Short mmCIF file of C-alpha atoms and ligand atoms in Angstrom, two decimals:
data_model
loop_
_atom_site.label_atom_id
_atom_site.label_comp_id
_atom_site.label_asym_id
_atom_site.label_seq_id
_atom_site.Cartn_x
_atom_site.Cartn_y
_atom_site.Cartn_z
CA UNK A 1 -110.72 27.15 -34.67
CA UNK A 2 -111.52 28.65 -38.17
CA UNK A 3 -109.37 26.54 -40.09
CA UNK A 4 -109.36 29.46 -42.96
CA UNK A 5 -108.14 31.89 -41.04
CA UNK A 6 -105.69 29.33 -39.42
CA UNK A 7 -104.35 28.36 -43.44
CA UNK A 8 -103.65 32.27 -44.03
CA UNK A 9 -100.68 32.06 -41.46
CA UNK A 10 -99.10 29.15 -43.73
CA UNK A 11 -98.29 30.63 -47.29
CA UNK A 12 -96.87 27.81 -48.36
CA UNK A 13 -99.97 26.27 -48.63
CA UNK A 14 -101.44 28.23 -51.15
CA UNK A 15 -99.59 27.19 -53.89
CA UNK A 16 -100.40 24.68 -57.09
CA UNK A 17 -98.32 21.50 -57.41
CA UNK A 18 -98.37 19.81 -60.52
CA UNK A 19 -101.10 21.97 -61.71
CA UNK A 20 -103.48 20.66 -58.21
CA UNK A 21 -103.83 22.80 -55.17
CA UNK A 22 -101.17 21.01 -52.92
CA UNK A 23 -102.63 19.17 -50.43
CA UNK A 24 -100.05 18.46 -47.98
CA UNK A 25 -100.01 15.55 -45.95
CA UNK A 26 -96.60 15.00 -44.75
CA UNK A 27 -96.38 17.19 -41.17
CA UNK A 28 -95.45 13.80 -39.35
CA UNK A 29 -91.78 14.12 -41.68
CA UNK A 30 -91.86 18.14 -41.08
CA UNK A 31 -94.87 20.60 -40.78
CA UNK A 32 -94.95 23.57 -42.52
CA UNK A 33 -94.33 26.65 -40.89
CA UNK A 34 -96.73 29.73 -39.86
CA UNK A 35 -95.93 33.75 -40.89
CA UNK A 36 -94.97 34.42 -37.35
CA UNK A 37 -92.19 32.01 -37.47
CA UNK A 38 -90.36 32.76 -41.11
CA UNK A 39 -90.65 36.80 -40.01
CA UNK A 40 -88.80 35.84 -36.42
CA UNK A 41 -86.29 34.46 -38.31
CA UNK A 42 -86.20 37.07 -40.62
CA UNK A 43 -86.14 39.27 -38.08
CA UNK A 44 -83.14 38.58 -35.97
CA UNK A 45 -81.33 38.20 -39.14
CA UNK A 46 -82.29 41.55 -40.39
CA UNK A 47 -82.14 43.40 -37.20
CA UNK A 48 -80.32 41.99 -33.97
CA UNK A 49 -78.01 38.92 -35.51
CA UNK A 50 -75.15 38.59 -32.88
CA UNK A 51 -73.38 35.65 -31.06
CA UNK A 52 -74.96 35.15 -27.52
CA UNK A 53 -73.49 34.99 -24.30
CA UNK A 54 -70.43 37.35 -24.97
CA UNK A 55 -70.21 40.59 -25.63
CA UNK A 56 -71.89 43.40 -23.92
CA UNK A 57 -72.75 45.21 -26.95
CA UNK A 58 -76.80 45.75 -27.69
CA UNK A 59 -76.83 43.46 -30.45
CA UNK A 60 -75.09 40.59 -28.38
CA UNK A 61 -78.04 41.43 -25.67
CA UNK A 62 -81.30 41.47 -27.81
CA UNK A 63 -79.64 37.96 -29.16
CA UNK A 64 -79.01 37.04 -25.79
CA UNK A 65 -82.04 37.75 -24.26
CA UNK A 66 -84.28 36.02 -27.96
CA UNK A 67 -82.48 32.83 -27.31
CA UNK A 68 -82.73 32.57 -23.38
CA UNK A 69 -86.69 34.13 -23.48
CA UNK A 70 -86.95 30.91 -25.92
CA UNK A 71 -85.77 28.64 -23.82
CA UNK A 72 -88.38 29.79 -21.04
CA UNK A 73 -91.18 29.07 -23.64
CA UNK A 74 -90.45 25.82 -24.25
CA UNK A 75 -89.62 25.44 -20.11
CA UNK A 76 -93.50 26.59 -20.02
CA UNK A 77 -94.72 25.08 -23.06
CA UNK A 78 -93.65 21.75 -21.83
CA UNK A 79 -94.27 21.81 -17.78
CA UNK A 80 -90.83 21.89 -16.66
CA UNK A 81 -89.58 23.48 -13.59
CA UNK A 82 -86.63 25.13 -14.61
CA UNK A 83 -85.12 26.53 -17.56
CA UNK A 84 -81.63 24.46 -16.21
CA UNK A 85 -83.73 21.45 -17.66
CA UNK A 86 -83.88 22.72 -21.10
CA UNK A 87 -81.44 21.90 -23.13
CA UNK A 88 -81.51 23.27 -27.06
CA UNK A 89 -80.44 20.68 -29.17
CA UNK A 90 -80.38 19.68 -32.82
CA UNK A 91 -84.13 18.02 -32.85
CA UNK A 92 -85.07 14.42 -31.36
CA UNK A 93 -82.17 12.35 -32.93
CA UNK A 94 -79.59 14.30 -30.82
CA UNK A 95 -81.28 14.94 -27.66
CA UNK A 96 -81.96 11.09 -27.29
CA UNK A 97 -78.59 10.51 -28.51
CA UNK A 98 -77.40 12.81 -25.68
CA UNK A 99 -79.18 10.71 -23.18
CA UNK A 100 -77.31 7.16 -24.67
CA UNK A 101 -74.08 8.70 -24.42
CA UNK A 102 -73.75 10.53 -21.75
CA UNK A 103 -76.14 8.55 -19.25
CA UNK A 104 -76.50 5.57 -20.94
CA UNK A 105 -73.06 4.55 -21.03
CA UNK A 106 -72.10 5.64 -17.63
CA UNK A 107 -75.47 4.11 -15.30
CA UNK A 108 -75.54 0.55 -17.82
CA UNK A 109 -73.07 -1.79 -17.57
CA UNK A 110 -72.90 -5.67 -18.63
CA UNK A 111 -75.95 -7.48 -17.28
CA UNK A 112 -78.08 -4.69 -16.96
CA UNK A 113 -81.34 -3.92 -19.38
CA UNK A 114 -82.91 -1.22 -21.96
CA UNK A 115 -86.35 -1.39 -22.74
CA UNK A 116 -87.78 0.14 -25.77
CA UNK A 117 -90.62 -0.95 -27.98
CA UNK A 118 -91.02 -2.65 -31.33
CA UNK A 119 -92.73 1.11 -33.02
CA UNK A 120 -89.74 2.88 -31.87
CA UNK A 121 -87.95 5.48 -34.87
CA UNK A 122 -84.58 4.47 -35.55
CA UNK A 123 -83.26 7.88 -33.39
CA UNK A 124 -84.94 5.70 -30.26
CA UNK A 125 -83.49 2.53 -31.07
CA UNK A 126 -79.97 2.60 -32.68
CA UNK A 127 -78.69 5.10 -29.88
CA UNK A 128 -79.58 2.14 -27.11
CA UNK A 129 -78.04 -0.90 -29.53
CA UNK A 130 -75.16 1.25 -29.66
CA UNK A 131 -74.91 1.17 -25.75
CA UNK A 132 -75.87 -1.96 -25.07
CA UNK A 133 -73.01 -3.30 -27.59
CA UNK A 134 -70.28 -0.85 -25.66
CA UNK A 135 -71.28 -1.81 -22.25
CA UNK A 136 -72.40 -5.72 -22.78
CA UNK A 137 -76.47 -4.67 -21.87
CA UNK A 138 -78.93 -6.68 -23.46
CA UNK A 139 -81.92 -4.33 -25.78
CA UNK A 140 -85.19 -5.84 -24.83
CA UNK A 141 -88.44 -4.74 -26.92
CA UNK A 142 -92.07 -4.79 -25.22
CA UNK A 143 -94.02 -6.55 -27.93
CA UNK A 144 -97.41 -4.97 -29.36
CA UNK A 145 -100.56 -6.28 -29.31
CA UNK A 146 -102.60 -6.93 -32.48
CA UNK A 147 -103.28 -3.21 -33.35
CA UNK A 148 -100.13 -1.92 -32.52
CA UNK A 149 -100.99 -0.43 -29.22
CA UNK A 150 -99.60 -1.61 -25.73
CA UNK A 151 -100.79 -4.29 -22.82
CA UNK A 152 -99.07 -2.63 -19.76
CA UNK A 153 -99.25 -6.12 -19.04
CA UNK A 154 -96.42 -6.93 -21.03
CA UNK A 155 -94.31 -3.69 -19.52
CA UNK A 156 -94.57 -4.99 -16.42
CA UNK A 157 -93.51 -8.30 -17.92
CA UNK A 158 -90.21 -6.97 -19.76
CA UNK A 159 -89.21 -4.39 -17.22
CA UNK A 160 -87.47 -6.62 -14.31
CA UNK A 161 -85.09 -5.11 -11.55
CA UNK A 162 -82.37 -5.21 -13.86
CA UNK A 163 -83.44 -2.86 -16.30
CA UNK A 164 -81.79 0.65 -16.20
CA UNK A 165 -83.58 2.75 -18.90
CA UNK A 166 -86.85 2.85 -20.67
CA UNK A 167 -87.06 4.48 -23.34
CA UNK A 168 -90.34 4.70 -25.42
CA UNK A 169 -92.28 7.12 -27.95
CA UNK A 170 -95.44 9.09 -27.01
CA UNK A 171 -97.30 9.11 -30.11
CA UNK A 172 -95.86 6.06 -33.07
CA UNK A 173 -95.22 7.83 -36.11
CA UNK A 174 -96.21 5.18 -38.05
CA UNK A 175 -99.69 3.51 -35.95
CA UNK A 176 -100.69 6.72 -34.73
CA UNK A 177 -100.78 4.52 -31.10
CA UNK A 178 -100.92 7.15 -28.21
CA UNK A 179 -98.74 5.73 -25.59
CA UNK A 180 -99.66 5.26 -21.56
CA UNK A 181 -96.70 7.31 -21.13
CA UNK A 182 -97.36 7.72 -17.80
CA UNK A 183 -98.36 4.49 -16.75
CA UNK A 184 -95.09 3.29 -18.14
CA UNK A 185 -93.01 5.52 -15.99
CA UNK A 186 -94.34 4.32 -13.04
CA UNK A 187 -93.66 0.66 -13.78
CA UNK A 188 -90.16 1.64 -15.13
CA UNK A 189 -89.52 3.79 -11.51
CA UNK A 190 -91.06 0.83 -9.41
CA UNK A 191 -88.11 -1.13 -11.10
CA UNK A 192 -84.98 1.47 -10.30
CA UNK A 193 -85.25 2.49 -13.82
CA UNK A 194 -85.35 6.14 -15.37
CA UNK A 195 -88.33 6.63 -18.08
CA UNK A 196 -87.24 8.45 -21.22
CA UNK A 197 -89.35 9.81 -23.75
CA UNK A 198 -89.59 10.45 -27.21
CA UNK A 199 -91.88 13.06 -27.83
CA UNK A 200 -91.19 14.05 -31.69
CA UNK A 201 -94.77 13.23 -32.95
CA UNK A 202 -96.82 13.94 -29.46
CA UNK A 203 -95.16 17.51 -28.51
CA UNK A 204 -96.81 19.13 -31.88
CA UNK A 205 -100.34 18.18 -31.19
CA UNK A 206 -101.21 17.37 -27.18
CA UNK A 207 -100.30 19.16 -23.99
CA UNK A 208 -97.44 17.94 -22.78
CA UNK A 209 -97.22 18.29 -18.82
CA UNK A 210 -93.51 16.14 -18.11
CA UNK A 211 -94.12 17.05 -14.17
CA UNK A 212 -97.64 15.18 -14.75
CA UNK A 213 -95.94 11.99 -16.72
CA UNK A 214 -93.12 11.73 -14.41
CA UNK A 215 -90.19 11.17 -16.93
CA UNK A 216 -86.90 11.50 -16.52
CA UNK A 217 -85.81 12.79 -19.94
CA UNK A 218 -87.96 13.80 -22.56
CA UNK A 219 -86.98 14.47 -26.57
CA UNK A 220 -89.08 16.50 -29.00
CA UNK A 221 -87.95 18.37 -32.52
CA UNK A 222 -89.18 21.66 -33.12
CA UNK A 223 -89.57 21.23 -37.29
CA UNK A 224 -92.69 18.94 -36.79
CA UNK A 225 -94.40 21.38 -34.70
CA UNK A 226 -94.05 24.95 -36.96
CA UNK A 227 -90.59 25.95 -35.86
CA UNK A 228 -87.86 25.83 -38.38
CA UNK A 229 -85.29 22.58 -38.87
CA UNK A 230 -82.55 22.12 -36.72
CA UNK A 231 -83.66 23.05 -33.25
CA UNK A 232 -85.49 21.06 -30.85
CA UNK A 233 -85.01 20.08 -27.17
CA UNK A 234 -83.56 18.25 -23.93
CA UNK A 235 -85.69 18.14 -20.79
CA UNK A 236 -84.06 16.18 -18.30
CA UNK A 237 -84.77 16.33 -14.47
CA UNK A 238 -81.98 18.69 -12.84
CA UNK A 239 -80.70 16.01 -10.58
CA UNK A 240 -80.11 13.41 -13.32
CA UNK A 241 -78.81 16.71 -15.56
CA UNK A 242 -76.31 18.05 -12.61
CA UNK A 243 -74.80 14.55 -12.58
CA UNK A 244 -74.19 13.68 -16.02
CA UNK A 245 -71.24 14.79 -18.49
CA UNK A 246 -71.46 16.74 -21.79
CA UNK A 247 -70.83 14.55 -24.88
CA UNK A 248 -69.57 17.81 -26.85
CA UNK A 249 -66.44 19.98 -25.46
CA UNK A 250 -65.46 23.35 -26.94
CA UNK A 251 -65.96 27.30 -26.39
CA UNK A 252 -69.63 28.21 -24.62
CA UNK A 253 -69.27 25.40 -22.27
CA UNK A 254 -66.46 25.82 -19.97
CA UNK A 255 -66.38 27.66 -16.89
CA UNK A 256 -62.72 27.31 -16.51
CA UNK A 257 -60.25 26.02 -18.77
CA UNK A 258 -56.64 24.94 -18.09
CA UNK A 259 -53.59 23.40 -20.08
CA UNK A 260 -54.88 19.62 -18.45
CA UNK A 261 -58.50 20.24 -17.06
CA UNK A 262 -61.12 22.33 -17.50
CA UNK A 263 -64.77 22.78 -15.49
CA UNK A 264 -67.92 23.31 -16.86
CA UNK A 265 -70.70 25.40 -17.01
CA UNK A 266 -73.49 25.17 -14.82
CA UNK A 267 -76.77 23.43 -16.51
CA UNK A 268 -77.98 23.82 -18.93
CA UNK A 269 -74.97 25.43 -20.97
CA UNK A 270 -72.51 22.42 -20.11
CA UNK A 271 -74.46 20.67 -22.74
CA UNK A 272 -74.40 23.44 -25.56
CA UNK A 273 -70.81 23.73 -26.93
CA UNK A 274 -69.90 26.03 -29.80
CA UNK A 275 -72.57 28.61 -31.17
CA UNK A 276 -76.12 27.42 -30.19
CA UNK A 277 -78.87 27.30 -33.04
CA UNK A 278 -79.90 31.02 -31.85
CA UNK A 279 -82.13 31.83 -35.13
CA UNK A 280 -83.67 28.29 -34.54
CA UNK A 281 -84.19 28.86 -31.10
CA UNK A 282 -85.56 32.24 -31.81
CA UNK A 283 -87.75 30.40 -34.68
CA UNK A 284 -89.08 27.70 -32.18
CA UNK A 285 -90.06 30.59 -29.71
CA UNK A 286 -92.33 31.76 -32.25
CA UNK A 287 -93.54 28.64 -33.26
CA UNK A 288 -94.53 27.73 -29.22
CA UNK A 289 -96.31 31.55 -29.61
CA UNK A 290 -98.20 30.69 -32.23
CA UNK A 291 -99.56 27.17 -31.06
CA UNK A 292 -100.93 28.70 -28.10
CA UNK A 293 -102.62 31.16 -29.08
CA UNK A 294 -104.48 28.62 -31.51
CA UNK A 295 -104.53 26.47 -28.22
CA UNK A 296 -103.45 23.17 -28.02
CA UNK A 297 -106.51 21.38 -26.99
CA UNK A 298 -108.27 22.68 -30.09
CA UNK A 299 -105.36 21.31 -32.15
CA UNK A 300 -106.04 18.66 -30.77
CA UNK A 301 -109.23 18.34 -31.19
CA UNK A 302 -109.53 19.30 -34.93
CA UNK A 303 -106.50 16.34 -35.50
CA UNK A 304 -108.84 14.10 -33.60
CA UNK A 305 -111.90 14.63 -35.63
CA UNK A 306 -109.71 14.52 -39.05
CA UNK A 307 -108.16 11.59 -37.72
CA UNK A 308 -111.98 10.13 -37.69
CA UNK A 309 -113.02 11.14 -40.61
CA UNK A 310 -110.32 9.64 -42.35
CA UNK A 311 -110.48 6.58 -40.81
CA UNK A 312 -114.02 5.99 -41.34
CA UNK A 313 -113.31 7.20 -45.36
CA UNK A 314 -110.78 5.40 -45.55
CA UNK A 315 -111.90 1.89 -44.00
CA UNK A 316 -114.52 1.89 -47.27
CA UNK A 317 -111.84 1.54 -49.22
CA UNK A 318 -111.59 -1.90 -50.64
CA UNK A 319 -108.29 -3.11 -50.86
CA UNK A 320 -106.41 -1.09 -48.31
CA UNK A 321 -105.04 -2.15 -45.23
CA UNK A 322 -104.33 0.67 -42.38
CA UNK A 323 -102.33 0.25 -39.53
CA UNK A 324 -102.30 0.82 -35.87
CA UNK A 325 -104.97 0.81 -33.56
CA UNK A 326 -109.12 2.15 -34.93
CA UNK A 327 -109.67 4.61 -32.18
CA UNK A 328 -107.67 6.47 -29.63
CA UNK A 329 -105.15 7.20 -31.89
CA UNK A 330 -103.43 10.53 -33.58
CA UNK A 331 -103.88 12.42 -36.72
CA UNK A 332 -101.66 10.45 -39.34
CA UNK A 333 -103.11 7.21 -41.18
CA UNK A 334 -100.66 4.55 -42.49
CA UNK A 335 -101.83 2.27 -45.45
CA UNK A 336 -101.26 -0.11 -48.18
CA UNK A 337 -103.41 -0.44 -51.17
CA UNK A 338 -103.25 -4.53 -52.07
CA UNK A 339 -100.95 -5.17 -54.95
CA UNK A 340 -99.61 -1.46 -54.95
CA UNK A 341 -96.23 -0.82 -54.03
CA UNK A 342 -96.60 2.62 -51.41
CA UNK A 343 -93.64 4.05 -53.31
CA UNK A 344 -96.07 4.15 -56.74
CA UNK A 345 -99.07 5.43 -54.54
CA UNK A 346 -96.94 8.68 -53.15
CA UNK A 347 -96.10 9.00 -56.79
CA UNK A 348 -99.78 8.71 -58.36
CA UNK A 349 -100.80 10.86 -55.60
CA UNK A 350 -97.97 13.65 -56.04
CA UNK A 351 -99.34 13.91 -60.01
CA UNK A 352 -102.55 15.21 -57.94
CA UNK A 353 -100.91 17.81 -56.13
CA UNK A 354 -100.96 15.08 -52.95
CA UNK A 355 -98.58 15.00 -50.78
CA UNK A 356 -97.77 11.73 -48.40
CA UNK A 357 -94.55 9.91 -47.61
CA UNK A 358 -94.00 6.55 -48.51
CA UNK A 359 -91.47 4.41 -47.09
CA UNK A 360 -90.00 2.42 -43.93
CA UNK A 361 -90.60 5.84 -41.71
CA UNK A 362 -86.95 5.06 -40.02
CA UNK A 363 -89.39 2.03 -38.23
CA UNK A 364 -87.62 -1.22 -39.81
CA UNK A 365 -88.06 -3.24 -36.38
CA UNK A 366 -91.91 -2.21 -36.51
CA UNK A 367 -92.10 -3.03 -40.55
CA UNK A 368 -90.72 -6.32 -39.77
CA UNK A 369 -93.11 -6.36 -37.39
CA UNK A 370 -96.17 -5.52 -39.46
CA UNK A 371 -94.48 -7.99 -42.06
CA UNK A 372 -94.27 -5.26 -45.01
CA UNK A 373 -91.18 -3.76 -46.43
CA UNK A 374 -92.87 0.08 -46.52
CA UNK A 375 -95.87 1.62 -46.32
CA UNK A 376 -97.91 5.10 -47.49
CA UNK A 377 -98.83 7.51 -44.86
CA UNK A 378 -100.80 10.94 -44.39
CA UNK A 379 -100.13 12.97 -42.03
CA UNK A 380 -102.43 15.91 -40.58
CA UNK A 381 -101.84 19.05 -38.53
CA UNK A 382 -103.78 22.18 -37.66
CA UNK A 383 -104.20 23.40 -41.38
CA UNK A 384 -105.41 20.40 -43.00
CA UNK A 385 -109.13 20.08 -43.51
CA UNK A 386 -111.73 17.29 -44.54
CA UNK A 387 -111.80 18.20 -47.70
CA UNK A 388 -108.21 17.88 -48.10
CA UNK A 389 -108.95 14.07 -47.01
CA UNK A 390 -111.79 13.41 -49.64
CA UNK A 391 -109.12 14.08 -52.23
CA UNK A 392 -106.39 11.56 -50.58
CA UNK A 393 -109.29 9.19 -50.53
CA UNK A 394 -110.25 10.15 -54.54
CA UNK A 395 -106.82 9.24 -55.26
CA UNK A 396 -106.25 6.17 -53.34
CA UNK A 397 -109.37 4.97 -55.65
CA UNK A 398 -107.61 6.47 -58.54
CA UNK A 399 -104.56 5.01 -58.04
CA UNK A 400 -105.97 1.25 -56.97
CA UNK A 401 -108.12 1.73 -60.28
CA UNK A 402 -104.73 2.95 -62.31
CA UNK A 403 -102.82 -0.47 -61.08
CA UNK A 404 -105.76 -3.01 -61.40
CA UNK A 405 -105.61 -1.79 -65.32
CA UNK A 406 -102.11 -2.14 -65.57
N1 7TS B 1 -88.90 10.16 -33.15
C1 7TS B 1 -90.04 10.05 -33.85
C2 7TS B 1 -91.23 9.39 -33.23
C3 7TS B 1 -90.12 10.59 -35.13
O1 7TS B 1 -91.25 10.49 -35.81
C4 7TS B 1 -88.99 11.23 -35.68
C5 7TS B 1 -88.98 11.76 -37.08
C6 7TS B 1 -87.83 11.32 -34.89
C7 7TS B 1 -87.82 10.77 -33.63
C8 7TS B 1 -86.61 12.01 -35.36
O2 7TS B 1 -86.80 13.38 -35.41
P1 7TS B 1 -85.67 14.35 -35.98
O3 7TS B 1 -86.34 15.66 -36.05
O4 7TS B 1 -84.54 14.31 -35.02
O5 7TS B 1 -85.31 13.80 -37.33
N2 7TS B 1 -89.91 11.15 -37.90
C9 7TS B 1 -90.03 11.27 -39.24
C10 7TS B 1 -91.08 10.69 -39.96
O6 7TS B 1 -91.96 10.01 -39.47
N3 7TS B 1 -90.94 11.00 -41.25
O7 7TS B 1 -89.84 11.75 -41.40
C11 7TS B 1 -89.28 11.94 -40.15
#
């Protein structure tokens, strides 16, 4: 991977911020996004924008035919069988939203159990509180062990025969824990219960194979992993899919509508009412096309070795505490400087030019857990380099030295 070849595709990174080269390390809250991707959207716009799915007219096809050819690529991009399992949807939040309402409240009723964990984002926890209040189900967390990573042990100890649905992230976006996804499905399908999965931080940076992890749903956004905002995906397994019912009703869905009743579509369009996200779909498309011709496993790879690098930079750092487990984990770094609030470190850091994101990271359960209010984190992906990291690490120094004088 020659990561200056690989920074040419992203033009937004070649910019001055506060009179510093921007250093941007904030692709965990959105990446930025490669040439490929801002000319497909430009593209369809310019030359072939149409509604899909209606007319007849050329226009209508070539739309037709970019938003359906997307929907293959992520079908392929992810492992699925069919394209009936690929649902477009809004990002993360709404395809695991999809799965509360529409399965959630019709396979849990009082009595019965979700099981999530305490680094779940808020789009993977408040979607199951909300069912488990409607249909009298109790929310049960599998605790973490000391560096935020997982004990199956303790799945197998919080997933009984009454729990219906587990639901639990691939990568945290806050510890950088890599999950036993797979190991987790089996314990949740030895129980009766479906395995969901978040993938928002995992499906920009690994292989995903969801034949080879055996879940029943899986969630991912497509604005952390190049594509543009608002479009990510569904994957559901076509006999959980065929049985469920849309949460969203209007034109595009229907097969058949009457004055009382109507019918629906057959999957995966019953779930996509009103005009679908076709520029974002389009967008995505290009995104998956450009991640694959880098290759994921050297994405991978390079995130790994930053990952290290800043680890072992950043552990010499007196004064700062990181987060989540020391090895085995993914390319983002969490921290507090002692004394600092993580707020004042984005800030000092942004006066550099650096970029990171301070805050709860929509994880209150896990901040409570790591008993702090918010933390700092930096985030890498494909286009971020070493040096890049020796600067974040100059101005964590900087900005510890700034506050000690203050
Ligand atoms: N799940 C995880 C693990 C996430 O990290 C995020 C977004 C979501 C779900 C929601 O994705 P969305 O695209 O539907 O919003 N995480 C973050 C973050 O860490 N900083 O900003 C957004």
């Amino acid at each position: 991977m020659d990561i200056i070849d690989i920074r040419k595709h992203f033009p937004i990174l070649d910019q001055q911020v506060n009179g510093r080269d921007l250093v941007y390390l904030d692709s965990a809250a959105t990446s930025q996004k490669p040439i490929a991707v801002i000319d497909a959207l430009s593209t369809y716009y310019r030359e072939y924008n149409s509604n899909v799915h209606r007319g007849v007219h050329t226009l209508g096809t070539k739309a037709t035919d970019g938003y359906e050819g997307a929907r293959e690529k992520v079908r392929k991009f992810i492992g699925a069988k069919s394209i009936q399992e690929i649902i477009f949807t809004r990002g993360a939040t709404t395809a695991l939203n999809i799965v509360a309402q529409s399965y959630g409240l019709t396979n849990v009723k009082q009595g019965d159990e979700i099981v999530i964990t305490y680094m779940e984002h808020h789009a993977n926890v408040i979607p199951w509180q909300q069912v488990a209040k409607i249909t009298g189900a109790t929310l049960k967390y599998i605790p973490l062990q000391e560096d935020g990573t997982i004990d199956l042990k303790d799945v197998e100890e919080t997933v009984t025969s009454n729990t219906k649905i587990v639901s639990v992230m691939q990568v945290s976006n806050v510890l950088g824990t890599i999950n036993p996804i797979k190991e987790i499905a089996k314990i949740a399908h030895n129980h009766g219960a479906i395995m969901v999965v978040d993938g928002a931080q995992s499906t920009p940076h690994m292989k995903i194979d969801v034949k080879d992890l055996d879940c029943d749903f899986f969630a991912f956004s497509g604005h952390k992993m190049g594509g543009p905002t608002g479009i990510g995906a569904l994957y559901g397994k076509k006999q959980l899919l065929e049985k469920m019912e849309p949460v969203e009703f209007g034109g595009e869905m229907i097969d058949f509508v009457g004055l009382q009743e109507s019918t629906w579509k057959e999957l995966p369009w019953k779930f996509e009412a009103g005009t679908p996200i076709i520029a974002g779909a389009i967008g995505l498309g290009a995104a998956i096309d450009f991640l694959e011709q880098v290759g994921l496993e050297n994405i991978e790879a390079h995130e790994q070795k930053l990952a290290q690098y800043a680890m072992d930079k950043m552990s010499q750092v007196e004064g700062l505490t990181i987060y989540g487990p020391k090895d085995h984990r993914a390319g983002l770094v969490t921290f507090n400087i002692e004394d600092v609030h993580p707020h004042d470190v984005a800030t000092v850091l942004d006066a550099d030019g650096i970029a990171v994101r301070a805050g709860h990271h929509c994880a209150q359960p896990l901040m409570k857990w790591l008993k702090v209010s918010a933390t700092a984190r930096a985030s890498f992906y494909l286009y971020n380099t070493e040096e890049e990291i020796d600067k974040l690490v100059a101005g964590i120094i900087k900005t510890k030295e700034y506050f000690s004088n203050v």
